Amino acid sequence: MTLSVADPTVRTTCPYCGVGCGVLATPDGSGGAAIAGDTEHPANFGRLCSKGSALGETLSLENRLLHPQVDGVQASWDAALTTVSDKLRAVAETHGPDAIAFYLSGQLLTEDYYVANKLAKGFIGTPHVDTNSRLCMSSAVAAHRRAFGSDTVPGCYEDLDEADLIVMVGSNTAWCHPILFRRMADAKARRGTKFVVIDPRRTQTGQEADLFLGIRPGSDVALFSGLLVHLADNGFRDRAFVDSHTAGLDAALDRARAIAPDVAAVAAATGVPASDIAAFYDLFAGTRRVVTAFSQGVNQSAQGTDKGNSIINCHLITGRIGETGMGPFSLTGQPNAMGGREVGGLANMLAAHMHFAPEEVDRVRRFWGAPRIVTGEGMKAVALFEAVARGKIKALWVMGTNPLVSMPQADRIREALKGLELYAVSEVMADSDTVRGLGKTTVLLPALAWGEKDGTVTNSERRISRQRRFLTAPGEARADWAVLSEVGRRLGHDRAFAFSSAAAVFREHAGLSAYENNGTRDFDLGALTDISDAAYDINLPVQWPIPKRSGPKGAPQGKARLFGDGRFYTFDRRARFVAVQPPGLAQAVSEDFPFVLNTGRVRDHWHTMTRTGKSQRLSAHRAVPFVEVHPDDAAGLGLTEGGIARLRTEHGEAELEVMITDTVVPGGLFMPMHWGSAYASKARVGALVRGVPDPVSGQPELKATPAALEPVAYRARGFLLSRRQVALPEGWWWARASITGGWGVQFATAASSSAVALMVRGLIQSEALAGFELAEYADHARDRYRCAVYDGARLVACLAYAPAEARPDWEAAKALFAIEEPEAAERRALLSGRAATASAGPVVCACHGVGADVIAATIGAGAGSVEAVGAACKAGTNCGSCIPEIRKMLTGETARAA
Ligand SMILES: Nc1nc2c(c(=O)[nH]1)N[C@H]1C(S)=C(S)[C@@H](COP(=O)(O)OP(=O)(O)OC[C@H]3O[C@@H](n4cnc5c(=O)[nH]c(N)nc54)[C@H](O)[C@@H]3O)O[C@H]1N2
Ligand SMILES: Nc1nc2c(c(=O)[nH]1)N[C@H]1C(S)=C(S)[C@@H](COP(=O)(O)OP(=O)(O)OC[C@H]3O[C@@H](n4cnc5c(=O)[nH]c(N)nc54)[C@H](O)[C@@H]3O)O[C@H]1N2
Ligand code: SF4
Ligand SMILES: [Mo]
């Protein structure tokens, strides 16, 4: 189906995870859009997860950065870009070009990324270009290169449909790649595909597994070394494949034997019962169609590259690669993690999957016409920010990432920025932590956001899709590629940066991939080198490689799988087994820091919440930053469910709500990465995490930092709901969430109810609120206070305060606040704290806004399956992201009933 000219619907791609779902956006003419899944997109066939479905709620211009700024003052584009180019030139002249660094992002479009990389490495002449993909994919990249000689993802999504066994390692697929998880669940229903999940936490994904291995953090290498030994010793070696197409098995096997001689040794190293390990080994050995999907539990590790290779080794020894339904499968996180790798956005790559061999440098130099091209690797993220701290880097341009939340040891980085002579940030939001960082000269450059810009992204299965514009550009925001090109021209490189459109950038990128390639490099877009503007607008998505004359009569045709012919990209075209190191002690805990802090994601938020934070549906599932702690540890520390705890590491601290759960093991803690300073008083994950880099990839360990936890005794808890954002006093604990009709802030405070009442009265008498009416309920003897502010009939704000143990009901108040002009009964309910109607409880199904209490009641009334629950209350019937939680409630509620 092609959309007709009159149809306002635009076909685009989701800006969130690496699944890369196709989205249909129909603008409403006033800055918003209706969102639906694209039934024709081969990644999702029309489905969207909770985040994708709620994209329409994230399009407001609230808190957007809309004008350039220099040192905190609004400036013209001309002035801002003059500052940037003058400073870059001055730093290069005084300190050399390698005093300049770029820190980019897997959320940039390929065209943005390409121009940034070309400008830095080709024309400014600095190799220091790294990206948040260092924190995300770089161990997978390194493992691929060691095994295959190239950074190639061998398989495709169809392999998940066609597998009989899917092993998920360090991946909370149900929450982080929900549409792939739906495809896996379909395969299970259709062909009985078995799931094995390997994770120290029993996540929602783990709860859906046929076999869950709750391994000790960091012990994956022992588990997969043991598997390699098992496969080698029990007749599962594919001799023909190993002999003809691989090298290095003996050394790898020797090392594996030393690490994991038998199942008992693996059990000791991983803490998993020997019977479960044996069951996993038997299942893997006996199933030819096996996909091993892995993500951050593997990559974000001080031993991430070895973890990846220990997995790939097991696929090579069985020859299970390159054919339908099998292979190692790195699930990429960001929408364009792959595109960044393709353009060479990592410090250890040059461009188009080429590195720094002299002939590669020479080839790119000739193609770009770039006499000043760099000849070797630059610094990787952790080292790069250390160099900022040391004063080695004088100018830093951050684009599309929020390192003051997402980088390890972020407090140190914040200090280090102050020494920069130029700190430039290309951003969409005006309130991100990174925008608020300061150098001696700080330039903020407003970027176009999703829906406003054009370009391409590549998903986990190498599929290039278009992101298309369907909104008008707000304020003075510009596309990143255009800003970078303008700086290139101002630095005197007119010809090299004469790009007139995203399509023009894409053509050059495709051209470089094919340049003197002749099948020697995996990444080849030869067939797209001459793509016309019209074809660029309609023809993608397509999977690479897609060399010239790849299809019949030269029609471009991508390739779903690689390595089916057993030929790899090493010099002898053989894949390599890698001899891995034994798992080290991930991070030694001590008396002072006795816990291991694991970090990651929740279902409905994306990274530092710059987008999902705007959606009330997505903010309902988890409304405050929290720390998961095992019941035994909670008891030992005197922590109570929902109380506030201080989490400390050697590097920083956070204050989080306590969530007691046996999904983490004793000694293990988990905190989400999402809440930056715009959304919570003190919950920046980067402040706490140590981030020891993997020696091969440089990817920092983000899943295991020694930590301490203790209760914080705040006198009272409460919340403030208001139509607009309101700042709370210094010293209060708070977390802000989007709610229907405005913003809600949950707080904890040491202040008394009478002090809070005084504060409220002071506010209501201020000029801004003149004429507003205050309704109050106070019982200071019992330390309780509630109030509501009205502008005529309209409810403007309400606040509830009570001692911590008598915490006011947030869900009930949120429901009341959704009413703009409450009736008398509802006004009374706001002050009494009693719900006007039965509360739905915390939201489980974000799409239909169905709460836990409603689902529990439905189950209580006899709904015995996910389908029955859906039929009764609609929960789980749209995107399906909450089905694992409903299933868990079904077993829990059923158990309780029995
Ligand atoms: N909802 C949502 N989805 C997202 C994102 C988001 O922000 N929100 N972000 C996207 C991005 S950029 C990424 S990179 C992906 C990440 O997707 P995932 O990798 O699935 O997500 P994480 O929660 O970071 O971590 C995965 C799991 O690794 C486990 N783990 C920790 N240590 C170990 C270990 O030593 N061994 C093993 N085997 N497992 C371990 C953690 O307990 C955690 O459950 O998600 C993408 N999708
Ligand atoms: N402790 C811990 N830390 C982690 C992780 C973890 O699991 N634990 N995960 C790591 C991983 S895998 C990742 S991917 C990172 C993610 O971490 P970040 O990249 O820091 O997170 P985001 O919030 O996605 O930041 C993207 C920023 O780019 C802006 N933006 C959006 N679109 C555009 C655009 O088109 N142009 C420009 N110029 N800006 C734009 C957004 O407003 C936002 O501020 O975090 C890493 N850090
Ligand atoms: S799975 Fe969800 S977040 Fe990921 S691309 Fe698809 S709709 Fe977007
Ligand atoms: Mo990521």
Coordinates of C-alpha atoms and ligand atoms in Angstrom, one line a residue, residues 105 107-109 112 132-133 135-136 296 300 334 399-403 405-407 426-429 432 445 447-450 453 480 599-601 606-611 673 685-686 689 702-703, ligand 2:
S105 CA 24.5 9.2 20.4
Q107 CA 19.7 8.3 18.9
L108 CA 21.1 10.6 16.1
L109 CA 20.0 9.7 12.7
D112 CA 23.6 13.5 11.5
N132 CA 26.8 6.7 24.2
S133 CA 26.9 3.5 22.2
L135 CA 27.9 2.4 27.1
C136 CA 25.6 0.2 25.1
Q296 CA 23.2 -5.2 28.5
Q300 CA 27.7 -3.5 30.2
Q334 CA 18.9 2.6 20.7
M399 CA 25.0 15.8 20.8
G400 CA 21.8 13.7 21.5
T401 CA 22.8 12.2 24.8
N402 CA 22.7 13.1 28.5
P403 CA 26.0 12.0 30.0
V405 CA 22.9 11.1 34.0
S406 CA 24.1 8.2 31.9
M407 CA 27.9 8.2 32.2
S426 CA 23.0 20.0 20.7
E427 CA 19.7 19.2 22.4
V428 CA 16.0 19.0 22.1
M429 CA 15.2 19.7 25.8
S432 CA 18.3 18.1 30.8
L445 CA 22.1 24.4 19.9
A447 CA 17.8 20.4 17.6
L448 CA 14.8 19.1 15.7
A449 CA 13.2 16.2 17.4
W450 CA 11.5 13.0 16.3
K453 CA 13.3 15.7 11.0
D480 CA 21.8 18.3 13.5
T599 CA 21.1 -0.8 37.1
G600 CA 18.8 -0.8 34.1
R601 CA 15.4 -0.1 32.7
W606 CA 13.0 5.7 28.1
H607 CA 16.5 6.6 29.4
T608 CA 16.5 10.0 31.0
M609 CA 12.8 10.5 30.4
T610 CA 13.1 13.5 28.1
R611 CA 10.3 12.1 26.0
M673 CA 18.6 4.6 35.2
V685 CA 22.2 6.8 38.4
G686 CA 25.4 8.0 36.9
V689 CA 28.0 3.9 39.2
L702 CA 27.2 -0.5 34.7
K703 CA 25.6 -3.6 36.4
Ligands
LIG2 N1 23.9 3.1 35.2 C1 23.5 2.9 34.0 N2 23.9 3.8 33.1 C2 23.5 3.6 31.8 C3 22.8 2.5 31.3 C4 22.5 1.5 32.3 O1 21.8 0.5 32.0 N3 22.8 1.8 33.6 N4 22.6 2.3 30.0 C5 23.5 3.0 29.1 C6 22.9 2.9 27.7 S1 22.7 1.3 27.1 C7 22.5 4.0 27.0 S2 22.0 3.8 25.4 C8 22.6 5.3 27.6 C9 21.5 6.2 27.3 O2 21.7 7.4 27.9 P1 21.5 8.9 27.2 O3 21.9 8.8 25.8 O4 22.3 9.8 28.0 O5 20.0 9.1 27.4 P2 18.8 9.9 26.7 O6 17.9 10.3 27.7 O7 18.3 9.0 25.6 O8 19.6 11.1 26.0 C10 19.3 11.5 24.7 C11 19.3 13.0 24.7 O9 19.2 13.4 23.3 C12 18.2 14.4 23.2 N5 17.7 14.2 21.8 C13 16.7 13.5 21.3 N6 16.6 13.5 20.0 C14 17.6 14.3 19.6 C15 18.1 14.8 18.3 O10 17.6 14.4 17.3 N7 19.2 15.6 18.3 C16 19.8 16.0 19.4 N8 20.8 16.8 19.3 N9 19.3 15.6 20.7 C17 18.3 14.8 20.7 C18 17.2 14.0 24.3 O11 16.4 15.1 24.6 C19 18.1 13.5 25.4 O12 18.4 14.6 26.3 O13 22.7 5.2 29.0 C20 23.8 4.4 29.4 N10 24.0 4.6 30.9

